[in-house]
Tab-separated table of N, CA and C in Angstrom:
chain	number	residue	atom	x	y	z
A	285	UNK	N	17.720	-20.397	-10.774
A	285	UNK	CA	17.186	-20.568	-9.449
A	285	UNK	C	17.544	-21.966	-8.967
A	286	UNK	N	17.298	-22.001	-8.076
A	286	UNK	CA	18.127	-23.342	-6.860
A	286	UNK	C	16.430	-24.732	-6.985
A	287	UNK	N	17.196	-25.831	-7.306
A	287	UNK	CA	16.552	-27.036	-7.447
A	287	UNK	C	15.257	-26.887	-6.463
A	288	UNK	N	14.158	-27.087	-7.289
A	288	UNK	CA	13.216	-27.397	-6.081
A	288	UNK	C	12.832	-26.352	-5.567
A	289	UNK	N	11.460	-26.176	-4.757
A	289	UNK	CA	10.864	-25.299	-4.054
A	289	UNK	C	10.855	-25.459	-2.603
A	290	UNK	N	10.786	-23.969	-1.577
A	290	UNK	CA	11.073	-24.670	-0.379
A	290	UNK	C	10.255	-23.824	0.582
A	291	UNK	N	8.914	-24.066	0.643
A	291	UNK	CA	8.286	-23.150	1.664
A	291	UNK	C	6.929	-24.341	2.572
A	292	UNK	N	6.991	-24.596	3.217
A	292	UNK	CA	8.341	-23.715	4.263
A	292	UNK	C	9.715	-24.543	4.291
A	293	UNK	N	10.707	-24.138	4.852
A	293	UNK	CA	11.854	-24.808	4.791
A	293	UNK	C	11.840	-25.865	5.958
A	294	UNK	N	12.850	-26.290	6.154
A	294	UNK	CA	12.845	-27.393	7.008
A	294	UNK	C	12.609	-26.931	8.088
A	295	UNK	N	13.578	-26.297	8.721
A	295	UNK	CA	13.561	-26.016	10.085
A	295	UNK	C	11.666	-24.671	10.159
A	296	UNK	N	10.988	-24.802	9.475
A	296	UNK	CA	9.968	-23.764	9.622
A	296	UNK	C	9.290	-23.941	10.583
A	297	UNK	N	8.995	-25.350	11.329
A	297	UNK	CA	8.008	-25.441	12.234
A	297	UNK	C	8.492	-25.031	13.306
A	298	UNK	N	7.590	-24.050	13.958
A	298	UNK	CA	8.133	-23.711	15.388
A	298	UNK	C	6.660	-24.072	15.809
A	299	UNK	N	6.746	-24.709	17.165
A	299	UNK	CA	5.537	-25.274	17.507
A	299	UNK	C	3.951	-25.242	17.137
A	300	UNK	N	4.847	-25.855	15.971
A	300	UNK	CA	3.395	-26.181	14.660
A	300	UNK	C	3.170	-25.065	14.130
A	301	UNK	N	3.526	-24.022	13.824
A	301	UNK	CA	3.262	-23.016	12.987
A	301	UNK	C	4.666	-22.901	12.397
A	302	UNK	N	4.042	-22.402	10.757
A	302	UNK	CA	5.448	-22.439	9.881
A	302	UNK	C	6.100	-20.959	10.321
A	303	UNK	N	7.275	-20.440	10.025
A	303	UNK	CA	8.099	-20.003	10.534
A	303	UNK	C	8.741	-18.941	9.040
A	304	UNK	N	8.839	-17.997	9.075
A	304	UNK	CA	8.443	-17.282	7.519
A	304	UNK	C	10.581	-17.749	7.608
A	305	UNK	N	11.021	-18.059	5.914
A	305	UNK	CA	12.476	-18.183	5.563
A	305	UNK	C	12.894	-16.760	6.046
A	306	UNK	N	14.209	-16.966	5.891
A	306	UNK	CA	14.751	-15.023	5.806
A	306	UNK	C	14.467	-14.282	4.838
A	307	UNK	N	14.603	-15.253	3.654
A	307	UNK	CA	14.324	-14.550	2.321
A	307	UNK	C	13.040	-13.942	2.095
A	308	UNK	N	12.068	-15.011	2.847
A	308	UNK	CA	10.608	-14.240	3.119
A	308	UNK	C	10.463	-13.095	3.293
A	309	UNK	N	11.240	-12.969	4.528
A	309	UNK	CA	11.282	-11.990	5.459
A	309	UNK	C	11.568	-10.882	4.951
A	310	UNK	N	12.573	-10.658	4.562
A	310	UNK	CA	13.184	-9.554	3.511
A	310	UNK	C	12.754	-9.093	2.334
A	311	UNK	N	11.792	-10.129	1.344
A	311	UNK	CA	11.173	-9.526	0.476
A	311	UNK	C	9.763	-9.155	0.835
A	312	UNK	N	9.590	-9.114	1.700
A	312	UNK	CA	7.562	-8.465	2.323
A	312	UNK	C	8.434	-7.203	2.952
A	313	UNK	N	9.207	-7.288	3.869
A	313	UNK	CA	9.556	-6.140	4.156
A	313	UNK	C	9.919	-5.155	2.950
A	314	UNK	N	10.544	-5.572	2.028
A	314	UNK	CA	10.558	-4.707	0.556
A	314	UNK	C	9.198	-4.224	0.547
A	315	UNK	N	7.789	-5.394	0.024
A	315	UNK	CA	6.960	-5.067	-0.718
A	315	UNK	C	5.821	-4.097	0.705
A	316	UNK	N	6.093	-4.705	1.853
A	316	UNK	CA	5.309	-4.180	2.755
A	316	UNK	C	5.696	-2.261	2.991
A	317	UNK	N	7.001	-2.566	2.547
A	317	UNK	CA	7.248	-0.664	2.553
A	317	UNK	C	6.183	0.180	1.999
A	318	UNK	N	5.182	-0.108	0.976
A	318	UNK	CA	4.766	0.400	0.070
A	318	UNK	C	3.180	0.374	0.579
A	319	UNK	N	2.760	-0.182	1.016
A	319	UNK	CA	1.537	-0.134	1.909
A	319	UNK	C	1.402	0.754	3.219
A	320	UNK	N	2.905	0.713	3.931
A	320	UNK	CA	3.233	1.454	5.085
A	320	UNK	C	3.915	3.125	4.932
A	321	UNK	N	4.180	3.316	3.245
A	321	UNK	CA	4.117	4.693	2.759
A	321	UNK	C	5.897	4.999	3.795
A	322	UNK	N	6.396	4.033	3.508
A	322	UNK	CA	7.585	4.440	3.882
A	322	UNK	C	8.845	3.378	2.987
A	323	UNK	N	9.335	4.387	2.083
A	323	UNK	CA	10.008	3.991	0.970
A	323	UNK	C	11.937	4.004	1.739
A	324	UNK	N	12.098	4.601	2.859
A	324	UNK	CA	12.989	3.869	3.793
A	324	UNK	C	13.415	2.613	4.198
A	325	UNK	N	12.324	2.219	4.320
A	325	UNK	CA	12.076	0.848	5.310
A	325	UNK	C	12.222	-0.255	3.791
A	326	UNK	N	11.495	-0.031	2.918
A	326	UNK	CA	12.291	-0.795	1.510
A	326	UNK	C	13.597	-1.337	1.187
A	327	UNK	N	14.202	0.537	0.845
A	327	UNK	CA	15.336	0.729	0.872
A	327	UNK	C	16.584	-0.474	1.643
A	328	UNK	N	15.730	-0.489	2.764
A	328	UNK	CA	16.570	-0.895	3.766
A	328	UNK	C	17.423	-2.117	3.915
A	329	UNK	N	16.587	-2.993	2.576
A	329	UNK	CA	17.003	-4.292	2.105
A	329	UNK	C	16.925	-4.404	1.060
A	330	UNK	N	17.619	-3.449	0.391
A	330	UNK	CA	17.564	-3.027	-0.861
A	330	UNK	C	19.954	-3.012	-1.071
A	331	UNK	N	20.254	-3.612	-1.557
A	331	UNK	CA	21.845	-3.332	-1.776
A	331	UNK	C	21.990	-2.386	-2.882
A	332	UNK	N	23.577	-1.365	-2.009
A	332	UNK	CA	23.306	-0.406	-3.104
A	332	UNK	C	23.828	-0.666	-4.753
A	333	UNK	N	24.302	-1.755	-5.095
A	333	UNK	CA	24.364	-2.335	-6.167
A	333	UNK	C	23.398	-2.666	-7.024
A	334	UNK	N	22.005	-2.704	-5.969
A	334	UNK	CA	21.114	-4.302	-6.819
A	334	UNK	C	21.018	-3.655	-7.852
A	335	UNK	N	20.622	-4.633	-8.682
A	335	UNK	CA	19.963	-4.475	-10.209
A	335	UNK	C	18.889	-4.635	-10.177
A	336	UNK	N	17.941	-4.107	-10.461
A	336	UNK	CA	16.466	-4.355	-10.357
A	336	UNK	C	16.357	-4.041	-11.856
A	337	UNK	N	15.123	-4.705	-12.461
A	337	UNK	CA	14.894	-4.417	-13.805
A	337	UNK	C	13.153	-4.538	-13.855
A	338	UNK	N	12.644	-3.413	-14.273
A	338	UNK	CA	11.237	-3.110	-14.671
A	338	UNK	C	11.082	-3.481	-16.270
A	339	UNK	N	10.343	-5.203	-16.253
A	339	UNK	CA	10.378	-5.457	-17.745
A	339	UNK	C	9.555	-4.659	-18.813
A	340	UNK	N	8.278	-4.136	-17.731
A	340	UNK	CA	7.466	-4.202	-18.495
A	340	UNK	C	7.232	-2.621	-19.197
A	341	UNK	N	8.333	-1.426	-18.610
A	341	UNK	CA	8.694	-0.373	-18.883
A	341	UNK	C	10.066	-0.590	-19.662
A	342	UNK	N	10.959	-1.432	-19.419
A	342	UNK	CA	12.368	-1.895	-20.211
A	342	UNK	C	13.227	-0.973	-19.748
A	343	UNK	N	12.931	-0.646	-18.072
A	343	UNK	CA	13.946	0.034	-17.547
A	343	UNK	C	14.888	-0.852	-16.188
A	344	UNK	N	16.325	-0.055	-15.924
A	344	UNK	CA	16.873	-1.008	-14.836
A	344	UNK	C	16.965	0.546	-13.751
A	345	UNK	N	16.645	-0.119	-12.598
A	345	UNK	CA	16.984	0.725	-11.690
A	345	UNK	C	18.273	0.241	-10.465
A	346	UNK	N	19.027	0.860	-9.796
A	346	UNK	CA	20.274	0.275	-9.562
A	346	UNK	C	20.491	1.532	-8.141
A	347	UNK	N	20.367	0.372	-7.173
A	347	UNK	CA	20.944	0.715	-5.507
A	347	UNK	C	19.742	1.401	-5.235
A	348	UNK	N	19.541	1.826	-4.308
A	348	UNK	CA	18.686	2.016	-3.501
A	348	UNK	C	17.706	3.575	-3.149
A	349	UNK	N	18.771	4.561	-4.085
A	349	UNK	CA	18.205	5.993	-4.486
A	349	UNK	C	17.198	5.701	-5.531
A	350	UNK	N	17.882	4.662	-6.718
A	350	UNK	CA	16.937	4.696	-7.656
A	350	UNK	C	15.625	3.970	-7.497
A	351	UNK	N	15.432	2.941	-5.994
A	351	UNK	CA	14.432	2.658	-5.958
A	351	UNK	C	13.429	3.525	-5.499
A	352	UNK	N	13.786	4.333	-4.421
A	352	UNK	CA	13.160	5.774	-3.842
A	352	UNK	C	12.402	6.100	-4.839
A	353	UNK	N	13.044	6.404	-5.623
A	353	UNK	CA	12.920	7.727	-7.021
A	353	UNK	C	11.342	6.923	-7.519
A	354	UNK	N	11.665	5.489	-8.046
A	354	UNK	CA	10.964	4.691	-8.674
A	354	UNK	C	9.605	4.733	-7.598
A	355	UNK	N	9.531	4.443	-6.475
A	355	UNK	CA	8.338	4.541	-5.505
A	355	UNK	C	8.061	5.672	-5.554
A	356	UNK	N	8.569	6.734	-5.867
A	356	UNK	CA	7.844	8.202	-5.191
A	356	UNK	C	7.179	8.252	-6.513
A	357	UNK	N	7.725	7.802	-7.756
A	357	UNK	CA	7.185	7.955	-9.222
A	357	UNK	C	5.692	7.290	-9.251
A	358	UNK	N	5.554	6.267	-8.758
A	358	UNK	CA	4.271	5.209	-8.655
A	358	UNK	C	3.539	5.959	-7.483
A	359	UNK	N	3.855	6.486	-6.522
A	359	UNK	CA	3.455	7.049	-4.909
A	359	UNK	C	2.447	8.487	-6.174
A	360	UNK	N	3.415	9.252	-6.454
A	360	UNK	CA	2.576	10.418	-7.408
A	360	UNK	C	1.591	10.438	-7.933
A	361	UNK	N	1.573	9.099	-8.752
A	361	UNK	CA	0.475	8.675	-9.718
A	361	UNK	C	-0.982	8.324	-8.615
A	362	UNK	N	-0.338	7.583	-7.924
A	362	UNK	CA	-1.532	6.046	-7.498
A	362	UNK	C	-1.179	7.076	-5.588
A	363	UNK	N	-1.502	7.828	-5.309
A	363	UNK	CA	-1.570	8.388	-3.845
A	363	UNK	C	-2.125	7.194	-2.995
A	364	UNK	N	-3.148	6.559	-3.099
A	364	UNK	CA	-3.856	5.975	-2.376
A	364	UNK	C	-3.243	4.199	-2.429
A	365	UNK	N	-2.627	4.248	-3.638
A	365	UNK	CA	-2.189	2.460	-3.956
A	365	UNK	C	-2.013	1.671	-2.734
A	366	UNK	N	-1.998	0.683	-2.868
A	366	UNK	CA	-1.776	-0.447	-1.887
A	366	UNK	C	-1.428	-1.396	-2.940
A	367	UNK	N	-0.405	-2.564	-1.924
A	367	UNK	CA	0.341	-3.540	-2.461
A	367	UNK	C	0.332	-4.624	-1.551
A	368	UNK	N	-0.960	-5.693	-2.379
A	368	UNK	CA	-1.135	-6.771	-1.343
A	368	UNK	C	-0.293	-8.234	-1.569
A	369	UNK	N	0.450	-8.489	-1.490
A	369	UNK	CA	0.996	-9.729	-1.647
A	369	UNK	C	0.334	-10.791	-1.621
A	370	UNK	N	0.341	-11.633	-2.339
A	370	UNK	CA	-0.663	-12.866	-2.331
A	370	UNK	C	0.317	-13.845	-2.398
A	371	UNK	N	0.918	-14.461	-2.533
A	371	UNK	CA	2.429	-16.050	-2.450
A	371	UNK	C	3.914	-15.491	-2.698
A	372	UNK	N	4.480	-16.017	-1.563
A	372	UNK	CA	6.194	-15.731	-1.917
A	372	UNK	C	6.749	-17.049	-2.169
A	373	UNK	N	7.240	-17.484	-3.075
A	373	UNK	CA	8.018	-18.500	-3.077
A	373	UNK	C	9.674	-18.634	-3.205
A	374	UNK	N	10.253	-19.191	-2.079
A	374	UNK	CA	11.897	-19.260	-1.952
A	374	UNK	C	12.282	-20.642	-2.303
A	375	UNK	N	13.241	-20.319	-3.209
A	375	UNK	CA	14.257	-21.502	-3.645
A	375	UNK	C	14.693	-21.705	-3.226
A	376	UNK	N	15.447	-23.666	-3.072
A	376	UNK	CA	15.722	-24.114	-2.110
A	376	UNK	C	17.045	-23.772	-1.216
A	377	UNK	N	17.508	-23.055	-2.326
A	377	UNK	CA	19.134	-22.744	-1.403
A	377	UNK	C	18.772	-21.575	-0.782
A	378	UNK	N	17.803	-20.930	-0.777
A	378	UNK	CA	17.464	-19.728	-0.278
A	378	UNK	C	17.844	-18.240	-0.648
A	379	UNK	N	18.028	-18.852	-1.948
A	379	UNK	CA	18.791	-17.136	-2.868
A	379	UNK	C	17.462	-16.463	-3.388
A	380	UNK	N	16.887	-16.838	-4.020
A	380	UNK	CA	15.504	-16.364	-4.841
A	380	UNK	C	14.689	-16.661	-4.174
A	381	UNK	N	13.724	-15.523	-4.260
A	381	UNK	CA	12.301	-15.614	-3.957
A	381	UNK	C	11.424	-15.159	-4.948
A	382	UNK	N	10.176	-15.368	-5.192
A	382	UNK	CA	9.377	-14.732	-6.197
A	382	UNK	C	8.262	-14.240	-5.561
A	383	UNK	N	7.666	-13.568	-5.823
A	383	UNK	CA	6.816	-12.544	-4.710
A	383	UNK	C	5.314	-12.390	-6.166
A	384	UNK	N	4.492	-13.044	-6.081
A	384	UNK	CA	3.239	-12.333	-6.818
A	384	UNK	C	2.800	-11.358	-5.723
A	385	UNK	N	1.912	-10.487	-6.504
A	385	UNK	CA	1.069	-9.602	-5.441
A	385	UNK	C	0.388	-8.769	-6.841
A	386	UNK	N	-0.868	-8.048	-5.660
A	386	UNK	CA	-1.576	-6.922	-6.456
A	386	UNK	C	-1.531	-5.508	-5.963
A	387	UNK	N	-1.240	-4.776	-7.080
A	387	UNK	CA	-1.684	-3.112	-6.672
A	387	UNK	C	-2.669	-2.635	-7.403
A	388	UNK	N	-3.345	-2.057	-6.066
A	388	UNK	CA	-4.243	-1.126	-6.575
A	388	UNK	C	-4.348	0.533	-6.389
A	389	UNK	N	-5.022	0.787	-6.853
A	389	UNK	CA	-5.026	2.666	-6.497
A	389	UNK	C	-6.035	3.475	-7.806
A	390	UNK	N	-5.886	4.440	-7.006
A	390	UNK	CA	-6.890	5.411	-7.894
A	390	UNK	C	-5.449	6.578	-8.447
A	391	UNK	N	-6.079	6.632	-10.362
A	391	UNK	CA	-5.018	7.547	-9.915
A	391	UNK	C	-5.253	8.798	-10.216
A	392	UNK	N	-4.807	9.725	-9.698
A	392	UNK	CA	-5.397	10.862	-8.947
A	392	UNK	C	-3.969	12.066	-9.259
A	393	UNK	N	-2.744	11.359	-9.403
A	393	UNK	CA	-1.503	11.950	-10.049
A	393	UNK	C	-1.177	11.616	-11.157
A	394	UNK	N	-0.079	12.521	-11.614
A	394	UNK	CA	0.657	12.666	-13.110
A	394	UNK	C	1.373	11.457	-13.038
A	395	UNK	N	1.264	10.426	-14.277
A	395	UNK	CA	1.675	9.294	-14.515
A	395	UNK	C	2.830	8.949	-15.293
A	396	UNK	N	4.291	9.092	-14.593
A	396	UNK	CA	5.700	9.141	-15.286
A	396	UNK	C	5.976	8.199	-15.891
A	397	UNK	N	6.091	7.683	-17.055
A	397	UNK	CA	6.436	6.741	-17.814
A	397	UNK	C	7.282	6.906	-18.944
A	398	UNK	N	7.965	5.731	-19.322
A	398	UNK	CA	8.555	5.519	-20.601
A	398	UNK	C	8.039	6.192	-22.181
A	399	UNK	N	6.644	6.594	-21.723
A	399	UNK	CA	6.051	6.813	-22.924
A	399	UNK	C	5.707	8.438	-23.403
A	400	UNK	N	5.996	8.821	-21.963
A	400	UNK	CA	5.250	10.075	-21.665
A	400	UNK	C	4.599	10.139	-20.286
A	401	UNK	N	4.362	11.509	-19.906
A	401	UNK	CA	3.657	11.725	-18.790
A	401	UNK	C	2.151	12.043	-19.121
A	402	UNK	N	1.449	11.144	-18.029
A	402	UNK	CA	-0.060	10.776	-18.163
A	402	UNK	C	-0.985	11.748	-17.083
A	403	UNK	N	-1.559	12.604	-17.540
A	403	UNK	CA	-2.384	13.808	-16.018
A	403	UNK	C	-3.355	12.613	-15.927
A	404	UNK	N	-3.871	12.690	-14.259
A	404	UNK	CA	-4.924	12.168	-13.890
A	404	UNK	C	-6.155	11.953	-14.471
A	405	UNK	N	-6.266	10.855	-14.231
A	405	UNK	CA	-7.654	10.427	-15.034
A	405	UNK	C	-9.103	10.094	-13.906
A	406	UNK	N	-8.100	9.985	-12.737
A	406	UNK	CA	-9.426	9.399	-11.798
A	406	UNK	C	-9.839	8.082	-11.608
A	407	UNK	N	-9.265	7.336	-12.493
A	407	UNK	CA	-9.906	5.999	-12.445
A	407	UNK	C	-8.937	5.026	-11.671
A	408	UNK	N	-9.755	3.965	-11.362
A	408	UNK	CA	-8.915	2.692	-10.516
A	408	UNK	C	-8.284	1.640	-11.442
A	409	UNK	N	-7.171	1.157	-10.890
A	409	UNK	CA	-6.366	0.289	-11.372
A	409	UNK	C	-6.384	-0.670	-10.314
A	410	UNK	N	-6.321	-1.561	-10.693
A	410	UNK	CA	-5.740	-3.168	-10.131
A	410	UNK	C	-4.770	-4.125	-10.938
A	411	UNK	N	-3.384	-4.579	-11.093
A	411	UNK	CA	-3.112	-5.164	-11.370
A	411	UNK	C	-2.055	-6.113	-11.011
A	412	UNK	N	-1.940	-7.538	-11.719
A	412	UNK	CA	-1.277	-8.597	-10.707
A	412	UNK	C	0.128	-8.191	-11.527
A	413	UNK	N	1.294	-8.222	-10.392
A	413	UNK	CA	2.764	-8.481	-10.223
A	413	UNK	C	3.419	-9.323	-10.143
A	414	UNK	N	4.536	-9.575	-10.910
A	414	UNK	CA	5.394	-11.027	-9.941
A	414	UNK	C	6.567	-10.352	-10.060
A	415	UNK	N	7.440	-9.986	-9.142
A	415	UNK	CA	8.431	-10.088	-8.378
A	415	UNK	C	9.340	-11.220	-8.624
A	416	UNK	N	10.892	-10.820	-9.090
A	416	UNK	CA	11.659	-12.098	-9.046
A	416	UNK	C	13.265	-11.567	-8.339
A	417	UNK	N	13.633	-11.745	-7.100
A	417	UNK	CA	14.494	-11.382	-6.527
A	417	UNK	C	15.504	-12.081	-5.749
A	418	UNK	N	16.727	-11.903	-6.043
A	418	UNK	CA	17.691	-12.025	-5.788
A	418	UNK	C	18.558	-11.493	-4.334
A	419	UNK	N	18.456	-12.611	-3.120
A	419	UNK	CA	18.881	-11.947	-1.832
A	419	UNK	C	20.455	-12.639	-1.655
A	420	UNK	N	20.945	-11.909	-0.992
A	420	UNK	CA	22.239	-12.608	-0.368
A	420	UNK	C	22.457	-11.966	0.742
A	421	UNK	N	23.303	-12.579	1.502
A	421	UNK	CA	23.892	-11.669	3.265
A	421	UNK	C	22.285	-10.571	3.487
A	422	UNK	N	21.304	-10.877	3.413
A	422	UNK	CA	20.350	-10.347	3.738
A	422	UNK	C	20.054	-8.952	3.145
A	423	UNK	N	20.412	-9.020	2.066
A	423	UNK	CA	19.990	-7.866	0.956
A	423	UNK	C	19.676	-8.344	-0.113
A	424	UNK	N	18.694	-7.529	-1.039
A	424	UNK	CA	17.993	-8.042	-2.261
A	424	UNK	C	18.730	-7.347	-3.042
A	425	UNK	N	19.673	-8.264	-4.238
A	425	UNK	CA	21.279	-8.277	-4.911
A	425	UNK	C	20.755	-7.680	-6.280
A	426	UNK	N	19.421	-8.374	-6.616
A	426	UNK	CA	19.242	-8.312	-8.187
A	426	UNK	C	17.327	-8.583	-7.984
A	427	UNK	N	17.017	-8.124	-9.036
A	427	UNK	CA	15.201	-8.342	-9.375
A	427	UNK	C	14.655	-8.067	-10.467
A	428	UNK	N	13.313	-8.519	-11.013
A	428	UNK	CA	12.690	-8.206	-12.300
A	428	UNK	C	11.249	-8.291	-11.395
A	429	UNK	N	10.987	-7.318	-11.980
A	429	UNK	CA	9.106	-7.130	-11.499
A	429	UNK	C	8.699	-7.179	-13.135
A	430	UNK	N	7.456	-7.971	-13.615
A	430	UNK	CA	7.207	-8.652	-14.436
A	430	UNK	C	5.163	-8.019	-14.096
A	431	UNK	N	4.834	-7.255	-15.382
A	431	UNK	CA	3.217	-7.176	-15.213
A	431	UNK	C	2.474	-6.698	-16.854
A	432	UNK	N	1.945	-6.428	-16.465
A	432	UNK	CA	1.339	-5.826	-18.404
A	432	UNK	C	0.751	-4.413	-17.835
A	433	UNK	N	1.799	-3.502	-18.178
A	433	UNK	CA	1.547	-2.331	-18.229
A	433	UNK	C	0.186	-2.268	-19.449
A	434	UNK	N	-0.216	-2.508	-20.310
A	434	UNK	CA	-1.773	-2.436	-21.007
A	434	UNK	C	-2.612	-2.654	-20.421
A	435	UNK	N	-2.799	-3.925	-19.616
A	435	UNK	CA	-3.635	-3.860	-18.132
A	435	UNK	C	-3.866	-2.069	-17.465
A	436	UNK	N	-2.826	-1.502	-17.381
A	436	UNK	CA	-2.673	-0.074	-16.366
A	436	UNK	C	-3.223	0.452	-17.267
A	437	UNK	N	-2.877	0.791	-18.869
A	437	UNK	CA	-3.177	1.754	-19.636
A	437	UNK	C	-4.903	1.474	-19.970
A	438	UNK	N	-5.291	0.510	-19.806
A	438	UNK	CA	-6.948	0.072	-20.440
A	438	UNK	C	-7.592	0.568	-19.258
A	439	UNK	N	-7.157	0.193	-18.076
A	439	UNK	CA	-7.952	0.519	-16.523
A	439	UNK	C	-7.907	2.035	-16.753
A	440	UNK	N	-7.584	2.976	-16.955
A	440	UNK	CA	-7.084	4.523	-16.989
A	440	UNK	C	-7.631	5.032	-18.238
A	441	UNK	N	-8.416	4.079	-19.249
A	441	UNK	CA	-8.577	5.003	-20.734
A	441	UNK	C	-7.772	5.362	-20.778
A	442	UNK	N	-6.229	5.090	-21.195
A	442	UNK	CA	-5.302	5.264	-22.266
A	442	UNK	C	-5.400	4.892	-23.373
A	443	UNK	N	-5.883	3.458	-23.194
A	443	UNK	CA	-5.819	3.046	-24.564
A	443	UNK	C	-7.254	1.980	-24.581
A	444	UNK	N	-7.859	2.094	-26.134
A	444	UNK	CA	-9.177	1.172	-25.924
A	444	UNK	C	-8.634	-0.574	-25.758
C-alpha cells in the first residue's frame, strides 16, 4: 500500500465539508450494493479480472459473475442482512482502500460454505469485516475481505 494515509485528501474540502476520494466512492458503492439488494450495482465496479480473495473461507473469487454468485450465496443464508460500513481508509496514491464494516442478519436460509451446507437455524449474526481493495481506472482490480467465520458459526450454534 502507498506511504501514508489520506482521508480526506487534499483537494477534499469543498466549502468546508470533506469531499468523499474516488476510491471512496467506488468502494461504498461496492459495499452499499448489499444493503440496496442489488448485486448489479456492485458488480458495476467490480473488473472482470479482479481477484478477490475470501480469507476466512480460503476461497478466490474472480470478475464479476463470481461476485454475483458469492452475494446471492450470503443473500440465501442472511435474507434480511445488512452491511453497515463503519471507516474507509485510502492510501495515499489512491490505489487501496480498506473498508471495515458490520453485517448483520438473521439466518433464515441454507448456509453454503466451504464446510458444508448449514439449514437454518433462526438465529442472528453480527459480525465485523475488513475489506482490503485494490482500485484502478475506477474499478476494484484485486481484494481480501478478512473476518472470523467462528464468530458466524458460535452466533448460529454451530459450534460451542
Amino acid at each position: 500500500m502507498g506511504e501514508g494515509l489520506l482521508v480526506p485528501y487534499p483537494e477534499a474540502l469543498e466549502n468546508g465539508i470533506r469531499a468523499m476520494h474516488p476510491t471512496e466512492k467506488i468502494v461504498l458503492q461496492f459495499h452499499e450494493s448489499w444493503d440496496l439488494r442489488d448485486p448489479d450495482r456492485g458488480a458495476e465496479v467490480i473488473a472482470d479480472d479482479c481477484d478477490f480473495e475470501d480469507i476466512a473461507r480460503g476461497e478466490k473469487l474472480v470478475g464479476k459473475e463470481a461476485y454475483k454468485a458469492d452475494y446471492h450465496r450470503w443473500r440465501e443464508a442472511f435474507p434480511d442482512g445488512l452491511c453497515k460500513v463503519e471507516n474507509v481508509i485510502v492510501s495515499e496514491d489512491g490505489q487501496w482502500a480498506t473498508v471495515e464494516f458490520r453485517n448483520t442478519g438473521t439466518h433464515t436460509g441454507v448456509l453454503r460454505s466451504s464446510l458444508g451446507d448449514f439449514p437454518p437455524t433462526g438465529r442472528k449474526a453480527e459480525v465485523r469485516y475488513c475489506s482490503v481493495m485494490r482500485v484502478k481506472d475506477g474499478m476494484v482490480v484485486e481484494g481480501r475481505d478478512y473476518y472470523d467465520s467462528a464468530t458466524i458459526a458460535r452466533q448460529l450454534g454451530l459450534v460451542d
